[in-house]
Amino acid sequence: MRIGELARLAQLSPKAIRRYEALGLVAPERHPNGFREYDDHTVRLVREIRSLNRLGIPVEETRPFLDCLATGGEHVDDCPASLAEYQRTIDALTAEIDALTARRDALADRLREAAHRHGSTRTLPWPTAVSALRPSSGRDGTTR
């Protein structure tokens, strides 16, 4: 199949597929006239790259998953290297979440300070960081 068909089947643009090629993640067969020819395996690779990227794994970091398929794995995450990449991504996300939580808490502290600076005791019209994390209850007492 040609790149347009692959793009349609994988729900990506031909430009994205060419980027995957440039990174060495997919390698089409080349005809003497220069046309690229893709197979069903390439469709799966491109779909897997896209799926992993949607989970937050950069396209450039999907190689361990694709190598897992190339070495006979039934799934992209059947290999230790794939599991290690999952853990690396989880660790990076955890660090980002921790940094964002610290920023949010610092902003909430400054908000409280500013709101009460001149002896005002009024309550703030927006939820505090802690109460925003609690589930809200419906009129019937059930949690939403």
PDB file of C-alpha atoms in Angstrom:
ATOM      1  CA  MET A   1       0.000   0.000   0.000  1.00  0.00           C
ATOM      2  CA  ARG A   2       1.075   3.586  -0.519  1.00  0.00           C
ATOM      3  CA  ILE A   3       1.576   6.236   2.137  1.00  0.00           C
ATOM      4  CA  GLY A   4      -1.890   7.740   1.661  1.00  0.00           C
ATOM      5  CA  GLU A   5      -3.573   4.412   2.374  1.00  0.00           C
ATOM      6  CA  LEU A   6      -1.325   3.811   5.395  1.00  0.00           C
ATOM      7  CA  ALA A   7      -2.142   7.288   6.685  1.00  0.00           C
ATOM      8  CA  ARG A   8      -5.866   6.636   6.279  1.00  0.00           C
ATOM      9  CA  LEU A   9      -5.717   3.246   8.020  1.00  0.00           C
ATOM     10  CA  ALA A  10      -3.601   4.583  10.897  1.00  0.00           C
ATOM     11  CA  GLN A  11      -5.529   7.866  11.116  1.00  0.00           C
ATOM     12  CA  LEU A  12      -2.371   9.935  10.747  1.00  0.00           C
ATOM     13  CA  SER A  13      -1.002  12.350   8.207  1.00  0.00           C
ATOM     14  CA  PRO A  14       1.548  11.276   5.604  1.00  0.00           C
ATOM     15  CA  LYS A  15       3.851  13.900   7.153  1.00  0.00           C
ATOM     16  CA  ALA A  16       3.743  12.060  10.519  1.00  0.00           C
ATOM     17  CA  ILE A  17       4.557   8.782   8.808  1.00  0.00           C
ATOM     18  CA  ARG A  18       7.505  10.371   7.019  1.00  0.00           C
ATOM     19  CA  ARG A  19       8.717  11.638  10.402  1.00  0.00           C
ATOM     20  CA  TYR A  20       8.548   8.079  11.763  1.00  0.00           C
ATOM     21  CA  GLU A  21      10.615   6.998   8.764  1.00  0.00           C
ATOM     22  CA  ALA A  22      13.167   9.766   9.344  1.00  0.00           C
ATOM     23  CA  LEU A  23      13.529   8.569  12.944  1.00  0.00           C
ATOM     24  CA  GLY A  24      14.078   5.025  11.687  1.00  0.00           C
ATOM     25  CA  LEU A  25      10.962   3.682  13.390  1.00  0.00           C
ATOM     26  CA  VAL A  26       9.376   2.381  10.187  1.00  0.00           C
ATOM     27  CA  ALA A  27      11.116   1.383   6.977  1.00  0.00           C
ATOM     28  CA  PRO A  28       9.020   0.909   3.843  1.00  0.00           C
ATOM     29  CA  GLU A  29      10.087  -1.106   0.876  1.00  0.00           C
ATOM     30  CA  ARG A  30      11.334   1.183  -1.907  1.00  0.00           C
ATOM     31  CA  HIS A  31      10.510   0.564  -5.545  1.00  0.00           C
ATOM     32  CA  PRO A  32      13.027   1.466  -8.279  1.00  0.00           C
ATOM     33  CA  ASN A  33      10.867   4.472  -9.163  1.00  0.00           C
ATOM     34  CA  GLY A  34      11.182   5.769  -5.567  1.00  0.00           C
ATOM     35  CA  PHE A  35       7.667   4.933  -4.424  1.00  0.00           C
ATOM     36  CA  ARG A  36       7.337   3.662  -0.896  1.00  0.00           C
ATOM     37  CA  GLU A  37       5.402   0.466  -0.299  1.00  0.00           C
ATOM     38  CA  TYR A  38       3.993  -0.348   3.124  1.00  0.00           C
ATOM     39  CA  ASP A  39       2.571  -3.584   4.497  1.00  0.00           C
ATOM     40  CA  ASP A  40       0.111  -4.546   7.238  1.00  0.00           C
ATOM     41  CA  HIS A  41       2.954  -4.837   9.766  1.00  0.00           C
ATOM     42  CA  THR A  42       3.796  -1.171   9.164  1.00  0.00           C
ATOM     43  CA  VAL A  43       0.161  -0.259   9.811  1.00  0.00           C
ATOM     44  CA  ARG A  44       0.447  -1.950  13.196  1.00  0.00           C
ATOM     45  CA  LEU A  45       3.750  -0.212  13.980  1.00  0.00           C
ATOM     46  CA  VAL A  46       2.351   3.203  13.128  1.00  0.00           C
ATOM     47  CA  ARG A  47      -0.780   2.578  15.195  1.00  0.00           C
ATOM     48  CA  GLU A  48       1.342   1.451  18.149  1.00  0.00           C
ATOM     49  CA  ILE A  49       3.561   4.545  17.894  1.00  0.00           C
ATOM     50  CA  ARG A  50       0.478   6.740  17.829  1.00  0.00           C
ATOM     51  CA  SER A  51      -1.097   4.934  20.781  1.00  0.00           C
ATOM     52  CA  LEU A  52       2.064   5.157  22.886  1.00  0.00           C
ATOM     53  CA  ASN A  53       2.448   8.828  22.016  1.00  0.00           C
ATOM     54  CA  ARG A  54      -1.095   9.517  23.184  1.00  0.00           C
ATOM     55  CA  LEU A  55      -0.090   7.986  26.534  1.00  0.00           C
ATOM     56  CA  GLY A  56       2.696  10.557  26.789  1.00  0.00           C
ATOM     57  CA  ILE A  57       5.618   8.578  25.444  1.00  0.00           C
ATOM     58  CA  PRO A  58       7.526  10.741  22.961  1.00  0.00           C
ATOM     59  CA  VAL A  59       7.674   9.283  19.462  1.00  0.00           C
ATOM     60  CA  GLU A  60      11.457   9.174  19.723  1.00  0.00           C
ATOM     61  CA  GLU A  61      11.172   6.923  22.807  1.00  0.00           C
ATOM     62  CA  THR A  62       8.949   4.248  21.232  1.00  0.00           C
ATOM     63  CA  ARG A  63      11.833   2.201  19.837  1.00  0.00           C
ATOM     64  CA  PRO A  64      11.953  -0.319  22.742  1.00  0.00           C
ATOM     65  CA  PHE A  65       8.299  -1.130  22.099  1.00  0.00           C
ATOM     66  CA  LEU A  66       8.804  -1.574  18.361  1.00  0.00           C
ATOM     67  CA  ASP A  67      11.931  -3.674  18.977  1.00  0.00           C
ATOM     68  CA  CYS A  68       9.809  -5.896  21.205  1.00  0.00           C
ATOM     69  CA  LEU A  69       7.508  -6.651  18.272  1.00  0.00           C
ATOM     70  CA  ALA A  70      10.496  -7.165  15.973  1.00  0.00           C
ATOM     71  CA  THR A  71      11.946  -9.793  18.325  1.00  0.00           C
ATOM     72  CA  GLY A  72       8.719 -11.767  18.344  1.00  0.00           C
ATOM     73  CA  GLY A  73       6.704 -10.233  21.145  1.00  0.00           C
ATOM     74  CA  GLU A  74       2.971 -10.499  20.674  1.00  0.00           C
ATOM     75  CA  HIS A  75       2.486  -7.105  22.328  1.00  0.00           C
ATOM     76  CA  VAL A  76       4.692  -4.011  22.310  1.00  0.00           C
ATOM     77  CA  ASP A  77       5.135  -4.255  26.057  1.00  0.00           C
ATOM     78  CA  ASP A  78       6.085  -7.919  26.398  1.00  0.00           C
ATOM     79  CA  CYS A  79       9.782  -7.070  26.845  1.00  0.00           C
ATOM     80  CA  PRO A  80      11.775  -5.734  29.813  1.00  0.00           C
ATOM     81  CA  ALA A  81      12.947  -2.699  27.805  1.00  0.00           C
ATOM     82  CA  SER A  82       9.320  -1.728  27.176  1.00  0.00           C
ATOM     83  CA  LEU A  83       8.476  -2.035  30.847  1.00  0.00           C
ATOM     84  CA  ALA A  84      11.519   0.096  31.698  1.00  0.00           C
ATOM     85  CA  GLU A  85      10.301   2.784  29.289  1.00  0.00           C
ATOM     86  CA  TYR A  86       6.867   2.729  30.927  1.00  0.00           C
ATOM     87  CA  GLN A  87       8.554   3.228  34.315  1.00  0.00           C
ATOM     88  CA  ARG A  88      10.754   6.042  32.996  1.00  0.00           C
ATOM     89  CA  THR A  89       7.692   7.841  31.625  1.00  0.00           C
ATOM     90  CA  ILE A  90       5.770   7.303  34.871  1.00  0.00           C
ATOM     91  CA  ASP A  91       8.713   8.709  36.845  1.00  0.00           C
ATOM     92  CA  ALA A  92       8.868  11.766  34.576  1.00  0.00           C
ATOM     93  CA  LEU A  93       5.118  12.339  34.953  1.00  0.00           C
ATOM     94  CA  THR A  94       5.366  11.960  38.725  1.00  0.00           C
ATOM     95  CA  ALA A  95       8.111  14.605  38.819  1.00  0.00           C
ATOM     96  CA  GLU A  96       5.950  16.950  36.702  1.00  0.00           C
ATOM     97  CA  ILE A  97       2.917  16.358  38.938  1.00  0.00           C
ATOM     98  CA  ASP A  98       4.983  17.014  42.059  1.00  0.00           C
ATOM     99  CA  ALA A  99       6.325  20.256  40.573  1.00  0.00           C
ATOM    100  CA  LEU A 100       2.839  21.375  39.525  1.00  0.00           C
ATOM    101  CA  THR A 101       1.445  20.505  42.967  1.00  0.00           C
ATOM    102  CA  ALA A 102       4.159  22.591  44.628  1.00  0.00           C
ATOM    103  CA  ARG A 103       3.393  25.530  42.316  1.00  0.00           C
ATOM    104  CA  ARG A 104      -0.337  25.209  42.975  1.00  0.00           C
ATOM    105  CA  ASP A 105       0.212  25.114  46.740  1.00  0.00           C
ATOM    106  CA  ALA A 106       2.505  28.163  46.610  1.00  0.00           C
ATOM    107  CA  LEU A 107      -0.084  30.063  44.583  1.00  0.00           C
ATOM    108  CA  ALA A 108      -2.855  29.064  46.994  1.00  0.00           C
ATOM    109  CA  ASP A 109      -0.739  30.299  49.930  1.00  0.00           C
ATOM    110  CA  ARG A 110      -0.150  33.634  48.204  1.00  0.00           C
ATOM    111  CA  LEU A 111      -3.841  33.900  47.385  1.00  0.00           C
ATOM    112  CA  ARG A 112      -4.775  33.370  51.026  1.00  0.00           C
ATOM    113  CA  GLU A 113      -2.135  35.889  52.148  1.00  0.00           C
ATOM    114  CA  ALA A 114      -3.338  38.491  49.656  1.00  0.00           C
ATOM    115  CA  ALA A 115      -6.997  37.963  50.496  1.00  0.00           C
ATOM    116  CA  HIS A 116      -6.399  38.357  54.240  1.00  0.00           C
ATOM    117  CA  ARG A 117      -3.618  40.942  54.140  1.00  0.00           C
ATOM    118  CA  HIS A 118      -5.718  43.830  55.453  1.00  0.00           C
ATOM    119  CA  GLY A 119      -7.566  41.892  58.107  1.00  0.00           C
ATOM    120  CA  SER A 120     -10.313  40.660  55.811  1.00  0.00           C
ATOM    121  CA  THR A 121     -11.965  37.517  57.159  1.00  0.00           C
ATOM    122  CA  ARG A 122     -14.244  36.891  54.239  1.00  0.00           C
ATOM    123  CA  THR A 123     -14.109  33.456  52.677  1.00  0.00           C
ATOM    124  CA  LEU A 124     -12.784  33.109  49.192  1.00  0.00           C
ATOM    125  CA  PRO A 125     -15.348  32.521  46.438  1.00  0.00           C
ATOM    126  CA  TRP A 126     -13.340  29.674  44.921  1.00  0.00           C
ATOM    127  CA  PRO A 127     -12.372  26.294  46.356  1.00  0.00           C
ATOM    128  CA  THR A 128      -9.080  25.803  48.148  1.00  0.00           C
ATOM    129  CA  ALA A 129      -6.597  23.393  46.697  1.00  0.00           C
ATOM    130  CA  VAL A 130      -7.560  20.665  49.154  1.00  0.00           C
ATOM    131  CA  SER A 131     -11.316  20.998  48.788  1.00  0.00           C
ATOM    132  CA  ALA A 132     -11.014  21.055  45.000  1.00  0.00           C
ATOM    133  CA  LEU A 133      -9.635  17.526  45.184  1.00  0.00           C
ATOM    134  CA  ARG A 134     -12.534  16.155  47.219  1.00  0.00           C
ATOM    135  CA  PRO A 135     -15.465  14.610  45.326  1.00  0.00           C
ATOM    136  CA  SER A 136     -18.618  16.676  45.434  1.00  0.00           C
ATOM    137  CA  SER A 137     -21.853  15.262  46.820  1.00  0.00           C
ATOM    138  CA  GLY A 138     -25.218  15.356  45.131  1.00  0.00           C
ATOM    139  CA  ARG A 139     -28.445  16.415  46.867  1.00  0.00           C
ATOM    140  CA  ASP A 140     -29.192  12.810  47.689  1.00  0.00           C
ATOM    141  CA  GLY A 141     -25.825  12.400  49.466  1.00  0.00           C
ATOM    142  CA  THR A 142     -24.238  10.277  46.761  1.00  0.00           C
ATOM    143  CA  THR A 143     -20.747  11.104  45.563  1.00  0.00           C
ATOM    144  CA  ARG A 144     -20.380  12.137  41.976  1.00  0.00           C
TER     145      ARG A 144
END
